[in-house]
CSV table of C-alpha atoms and ligand atoms in Angstrom, one decimal:
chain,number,residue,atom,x,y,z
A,224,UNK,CA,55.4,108.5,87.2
A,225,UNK,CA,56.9,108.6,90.7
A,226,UNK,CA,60.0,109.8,91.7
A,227,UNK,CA,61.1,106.8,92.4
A,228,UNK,CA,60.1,105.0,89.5
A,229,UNK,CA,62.0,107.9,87.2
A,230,UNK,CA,65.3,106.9,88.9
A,231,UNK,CA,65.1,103.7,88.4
A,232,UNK,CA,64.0,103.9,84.8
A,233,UNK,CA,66.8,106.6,84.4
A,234,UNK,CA,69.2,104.1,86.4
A,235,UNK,CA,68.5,101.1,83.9
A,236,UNK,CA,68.2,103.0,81.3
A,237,UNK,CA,72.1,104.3,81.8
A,238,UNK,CA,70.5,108.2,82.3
A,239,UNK,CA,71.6,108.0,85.9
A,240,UNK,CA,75.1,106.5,86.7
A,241,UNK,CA,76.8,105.4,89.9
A,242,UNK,CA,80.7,106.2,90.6
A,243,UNK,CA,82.0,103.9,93.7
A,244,UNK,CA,83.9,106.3,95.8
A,245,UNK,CA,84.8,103.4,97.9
A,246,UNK,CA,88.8,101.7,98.7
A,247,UNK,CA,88.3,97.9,98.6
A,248,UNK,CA,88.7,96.5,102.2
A,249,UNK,CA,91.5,94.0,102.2
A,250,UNK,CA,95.4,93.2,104.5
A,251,UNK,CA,97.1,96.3,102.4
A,252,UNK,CA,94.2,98.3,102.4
A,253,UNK,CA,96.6,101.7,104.3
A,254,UNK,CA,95.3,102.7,107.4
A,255,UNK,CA,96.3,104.7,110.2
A,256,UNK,CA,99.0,104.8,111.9
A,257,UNK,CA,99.8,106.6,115.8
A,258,UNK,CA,103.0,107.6,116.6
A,259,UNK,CA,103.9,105.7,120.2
A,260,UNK,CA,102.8,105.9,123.0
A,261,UNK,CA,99.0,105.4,121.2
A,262,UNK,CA,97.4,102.1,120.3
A,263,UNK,CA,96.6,101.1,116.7
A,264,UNK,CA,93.3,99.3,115.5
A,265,UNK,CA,94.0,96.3,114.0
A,266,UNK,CA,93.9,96.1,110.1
A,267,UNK,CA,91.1,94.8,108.2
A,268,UNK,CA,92.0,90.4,107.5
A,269,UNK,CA,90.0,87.4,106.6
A,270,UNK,CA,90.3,84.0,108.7
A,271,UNK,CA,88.9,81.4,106.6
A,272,UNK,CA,86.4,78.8,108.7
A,273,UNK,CA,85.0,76.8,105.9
A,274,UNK,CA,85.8,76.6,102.1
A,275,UNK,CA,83.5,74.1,100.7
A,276,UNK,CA,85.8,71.6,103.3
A,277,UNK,CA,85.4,69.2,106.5
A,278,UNK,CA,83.7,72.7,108.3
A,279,UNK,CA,81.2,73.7,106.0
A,280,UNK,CA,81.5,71.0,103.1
A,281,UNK,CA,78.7,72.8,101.1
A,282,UNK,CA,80.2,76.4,101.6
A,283,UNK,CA,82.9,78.9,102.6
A,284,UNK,CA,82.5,81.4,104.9
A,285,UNK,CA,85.3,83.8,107.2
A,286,UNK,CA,85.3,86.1,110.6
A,287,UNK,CA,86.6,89.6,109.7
A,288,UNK,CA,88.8,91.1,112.1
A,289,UNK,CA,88.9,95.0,111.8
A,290,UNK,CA,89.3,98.2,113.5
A,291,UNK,CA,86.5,100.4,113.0
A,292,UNK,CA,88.6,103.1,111.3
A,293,UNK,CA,89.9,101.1,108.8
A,294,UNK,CA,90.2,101.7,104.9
A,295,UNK,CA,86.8,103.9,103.7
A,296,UNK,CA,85.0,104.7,106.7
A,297,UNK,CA,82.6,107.5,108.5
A,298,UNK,CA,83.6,109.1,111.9
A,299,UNK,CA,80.4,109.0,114.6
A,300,UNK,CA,80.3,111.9,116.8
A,301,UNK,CA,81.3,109.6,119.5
A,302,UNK,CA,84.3,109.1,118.2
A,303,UNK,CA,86.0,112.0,119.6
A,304,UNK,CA,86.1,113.6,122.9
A,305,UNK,CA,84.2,116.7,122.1
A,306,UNK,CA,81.0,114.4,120.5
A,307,UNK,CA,81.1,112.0,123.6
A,308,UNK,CA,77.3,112.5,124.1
A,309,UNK,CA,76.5,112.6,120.6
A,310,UNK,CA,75.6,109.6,118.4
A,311,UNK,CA,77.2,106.1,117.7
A,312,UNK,CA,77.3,104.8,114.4
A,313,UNK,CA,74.0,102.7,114.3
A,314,UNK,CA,72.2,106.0,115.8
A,315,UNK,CA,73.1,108.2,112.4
A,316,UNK,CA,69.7,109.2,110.9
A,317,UNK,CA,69.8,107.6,106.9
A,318,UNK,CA,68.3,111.2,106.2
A,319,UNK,CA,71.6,112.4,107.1
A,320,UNK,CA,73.3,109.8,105.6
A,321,UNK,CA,72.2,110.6,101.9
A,322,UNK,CA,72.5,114.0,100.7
A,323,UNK,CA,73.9,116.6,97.8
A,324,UNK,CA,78.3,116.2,97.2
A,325,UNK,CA,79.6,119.8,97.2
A,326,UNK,CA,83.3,118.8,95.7
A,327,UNK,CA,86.2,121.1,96.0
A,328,UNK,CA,89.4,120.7,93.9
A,329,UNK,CA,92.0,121.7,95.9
A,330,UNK,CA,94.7,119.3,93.7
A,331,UNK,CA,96.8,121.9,92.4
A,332,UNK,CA,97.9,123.5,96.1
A,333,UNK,CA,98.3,120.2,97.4
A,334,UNK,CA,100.4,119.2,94.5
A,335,UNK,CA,102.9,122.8,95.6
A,336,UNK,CA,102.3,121.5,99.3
A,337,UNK,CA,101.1,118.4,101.1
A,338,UNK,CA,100.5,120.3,104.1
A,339,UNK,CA,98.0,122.2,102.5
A,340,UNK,CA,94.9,123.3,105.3
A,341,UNK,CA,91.6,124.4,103.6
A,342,UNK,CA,90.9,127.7,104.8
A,343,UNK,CA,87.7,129.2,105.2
A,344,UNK,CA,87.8,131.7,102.1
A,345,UNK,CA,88.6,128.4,99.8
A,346,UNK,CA,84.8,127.4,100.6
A,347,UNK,CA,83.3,131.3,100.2
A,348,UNK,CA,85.6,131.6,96.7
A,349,UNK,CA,83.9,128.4,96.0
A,350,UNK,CA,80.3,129.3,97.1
A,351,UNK,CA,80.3,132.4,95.3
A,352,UNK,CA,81.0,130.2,91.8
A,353,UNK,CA,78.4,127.1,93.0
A,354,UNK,CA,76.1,128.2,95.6
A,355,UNK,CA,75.3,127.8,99.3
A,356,UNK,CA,76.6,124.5,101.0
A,357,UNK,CA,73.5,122.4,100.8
A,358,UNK,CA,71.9,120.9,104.1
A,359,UNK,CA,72.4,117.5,104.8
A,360,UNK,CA,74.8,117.8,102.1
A,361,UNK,CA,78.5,116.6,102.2
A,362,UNK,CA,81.4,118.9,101.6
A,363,UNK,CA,84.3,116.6,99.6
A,364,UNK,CA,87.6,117.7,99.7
A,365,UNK,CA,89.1,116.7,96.3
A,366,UNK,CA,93.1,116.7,96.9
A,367,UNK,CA,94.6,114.2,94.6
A,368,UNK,CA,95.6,111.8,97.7
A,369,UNK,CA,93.5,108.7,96.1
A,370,UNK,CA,96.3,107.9,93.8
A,371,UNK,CA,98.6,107.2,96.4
A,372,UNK,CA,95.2,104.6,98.3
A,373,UNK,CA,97.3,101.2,97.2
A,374,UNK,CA,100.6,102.2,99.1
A,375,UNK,CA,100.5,102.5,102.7
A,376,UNK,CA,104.0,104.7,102.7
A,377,UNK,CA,102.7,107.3,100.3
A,378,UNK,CA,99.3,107.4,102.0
A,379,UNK,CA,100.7,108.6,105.3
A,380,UNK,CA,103.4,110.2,103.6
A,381,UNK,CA,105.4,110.5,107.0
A,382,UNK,CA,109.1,111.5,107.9
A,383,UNK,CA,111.0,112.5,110.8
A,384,UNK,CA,108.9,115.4,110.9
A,385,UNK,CA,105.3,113.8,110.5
A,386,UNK,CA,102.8,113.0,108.5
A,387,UNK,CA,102.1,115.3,105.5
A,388,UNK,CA,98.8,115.1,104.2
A,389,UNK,CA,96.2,117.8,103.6
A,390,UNK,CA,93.6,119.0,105.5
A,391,UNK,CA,91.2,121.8,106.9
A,392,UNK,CA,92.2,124.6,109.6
A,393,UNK,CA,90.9,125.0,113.0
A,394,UNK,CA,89.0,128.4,111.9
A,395,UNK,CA,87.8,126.5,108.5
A,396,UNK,CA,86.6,123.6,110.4
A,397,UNK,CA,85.1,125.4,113.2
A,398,UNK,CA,82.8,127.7,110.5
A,399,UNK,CA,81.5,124.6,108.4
A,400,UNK,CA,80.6,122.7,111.9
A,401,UNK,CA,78.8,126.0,113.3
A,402,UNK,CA,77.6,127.9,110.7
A,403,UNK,CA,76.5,125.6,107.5
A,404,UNK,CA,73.8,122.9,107.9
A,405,UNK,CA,75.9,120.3,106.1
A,406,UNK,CA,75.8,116.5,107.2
A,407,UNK,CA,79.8,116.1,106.9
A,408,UNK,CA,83.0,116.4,105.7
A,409,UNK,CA,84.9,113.6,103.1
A,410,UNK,CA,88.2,113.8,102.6
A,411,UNK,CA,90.8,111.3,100.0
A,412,UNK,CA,93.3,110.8,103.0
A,413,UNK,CA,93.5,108.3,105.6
A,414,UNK,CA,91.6,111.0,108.6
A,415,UNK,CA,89.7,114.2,108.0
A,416,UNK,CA,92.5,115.9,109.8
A,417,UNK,CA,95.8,117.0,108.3
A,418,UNK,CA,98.5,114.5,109.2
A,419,UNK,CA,100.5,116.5,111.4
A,420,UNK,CA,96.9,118.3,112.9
A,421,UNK,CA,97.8,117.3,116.5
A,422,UNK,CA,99.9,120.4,116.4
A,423,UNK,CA,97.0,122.5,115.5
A,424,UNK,CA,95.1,124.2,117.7
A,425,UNK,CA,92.9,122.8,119.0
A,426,UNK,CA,94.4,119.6,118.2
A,427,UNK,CA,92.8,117.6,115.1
A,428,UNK,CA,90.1,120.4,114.8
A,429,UNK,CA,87.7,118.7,112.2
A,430,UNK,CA,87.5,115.8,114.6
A,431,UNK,CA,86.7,118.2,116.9
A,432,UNK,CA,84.4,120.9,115.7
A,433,UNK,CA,82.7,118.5,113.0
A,434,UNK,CA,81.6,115.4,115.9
A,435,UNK,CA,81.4,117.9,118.3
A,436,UNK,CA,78.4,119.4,116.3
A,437,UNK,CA,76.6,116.4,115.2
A,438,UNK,CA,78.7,116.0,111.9
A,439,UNK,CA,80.7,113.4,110.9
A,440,UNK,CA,83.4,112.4,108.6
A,441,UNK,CA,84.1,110.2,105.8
A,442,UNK,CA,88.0,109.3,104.7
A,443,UNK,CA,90.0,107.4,102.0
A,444,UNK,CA,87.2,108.0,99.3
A,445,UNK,CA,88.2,107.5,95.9
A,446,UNK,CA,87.3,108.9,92.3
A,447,UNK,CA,86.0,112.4,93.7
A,448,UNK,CA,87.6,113.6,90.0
A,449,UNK,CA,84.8,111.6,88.2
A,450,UNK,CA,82.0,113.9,90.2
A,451,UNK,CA,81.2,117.9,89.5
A,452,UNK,CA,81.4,120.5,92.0
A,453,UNK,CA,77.5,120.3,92.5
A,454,UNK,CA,74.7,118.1,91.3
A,455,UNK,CA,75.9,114.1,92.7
A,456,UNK,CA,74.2,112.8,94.9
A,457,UNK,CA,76.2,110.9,98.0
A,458,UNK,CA,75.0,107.8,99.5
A,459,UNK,CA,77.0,106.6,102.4
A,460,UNK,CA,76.2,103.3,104.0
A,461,UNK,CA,78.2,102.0,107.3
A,462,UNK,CA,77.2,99.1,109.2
A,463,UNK,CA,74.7,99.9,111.9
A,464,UNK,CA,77.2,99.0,115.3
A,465,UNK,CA,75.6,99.7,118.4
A,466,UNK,CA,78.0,101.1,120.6
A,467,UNK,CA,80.3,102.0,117.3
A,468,UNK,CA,82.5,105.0,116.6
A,469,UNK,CA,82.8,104.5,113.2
A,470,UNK,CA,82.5,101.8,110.2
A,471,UNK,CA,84.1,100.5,107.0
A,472,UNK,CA,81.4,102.6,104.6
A,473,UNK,CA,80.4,101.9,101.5
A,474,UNK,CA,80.1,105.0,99.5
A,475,UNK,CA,78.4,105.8,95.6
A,476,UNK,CA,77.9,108.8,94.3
A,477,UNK,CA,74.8,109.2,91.9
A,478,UNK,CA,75.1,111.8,89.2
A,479,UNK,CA,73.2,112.4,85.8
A,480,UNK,CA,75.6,110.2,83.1
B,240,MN,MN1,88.1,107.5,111.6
């Protein structure tokens, strides 16, 4: 039998299951937001043109209105300044797109400290118990944040002094876009970058290094704690926007049940 064909016997037979990784896209879905003097996207809404009524008496349909970035989404290398000749959204091979989940629990630092960067000798400690990074694979940092993915506050998790979420250091991030062969980096939190990473150096590194090396970024993914470190298998799906820097993404896992 055919590859294929096993996996879909194995899928209907319940031997292969499917974990949505994905925060529904609504109003209150949290996203983003810039401290002044930036500009905001706009959040994802619905405006209703037809519901079964005088415009469309037989059906209902609606415009979105959305930012790119909004809710679960992947980062295109033109996104930042660094990948500015790199590739939009629609020009992301689907090779790259679908690929091994290397997931790393990091719950219990960020629980002691919301600041918490993921340093490079996290990933070795973790290598040395799973294996290499795969290629085209996606690295998934597992931090606890996706209980807070309801309640825009807690998402950002900002005072006076910033936004304190985890992330990944400018020597971590600079390593995993240089030196492994992996197709990107997912993160639980509303950017790949620590909330207060514009005081890194450089300045929101994973943006930088990651899609200024032709790897890109998925945020605000969910159930990571359903998946092992190895052996899922991610499948990340954005809508194909010429011209795009990023795109609400649908995102499953696929793992032996
Ligand atoms: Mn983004």
């Amino acid at each position: 039998m055919s590859t294929i064909s096993t996996l879909s016997e194995n899928l209907a037979g319940g031997k292969v299951s499917i974990i949505d990784l994905t925060n529904t896209l609504s109003a209150t879905t949290p996203t983003l937001r810039l401290p002044d003097p930036f500009t905001n996207l706009i959040d994802f809404s619905l405006e209703e043109v037809s519901a079964y009524n005088e415009p469309g008496p037989f059906w209902k349909h609606h415009n979105i209105h959305t930012g790119e970035h909004i809710g679960t989404h992947i980062d295109a290398p033109v996104h930042w300044a660094s990948g500015r000749e790199g590739k939009d959204v629609s020009q992301i091979e689907p090779e790259r797109l679908i690929g091994p989940a290397a997931v790393l629990d990091v719950t219990a630092e960020v629980e002691k400290n919301p600041d918490f960067l993921l340093e490079i000798e996290h990933v070795k400690v973790w290598e040395a118990e799973h294996g290499a990074l795969p290629k085209n694979g996606w690295l998934l940092l597992r931090t606890g944040w996706d209980k807070y993915s309801d309640d825009q506050e807690a998402f950002l998790n900002a005072d006076e002094t910033g936004s304190h979420t985890p992330g990944i250091s400018p020597e971590c991030a600079k390593w995993l876009a240089e030196e492994t062969e992996i197709s990107g980096f997912g993160v639980e939190t509303v950017g790949i970058d620590q909330g207060n990473a514009a005081q890194l150096d450089p300045p929101f590194p994973a943006h930088y290094f990651l899609l200024g090396n032709d790897k890109y970024g998925i945020t605000s993914l969910q159930n990571l704690d359903k998946l092992p470190p190895t052996g899922a298998l991610l499948v990340v799906a954005p809508l194909p926007i010429v011209g795009g820097t990023g795109s609400p993404s649908r995102v499953y896992a696929l793992l032996d049940a």
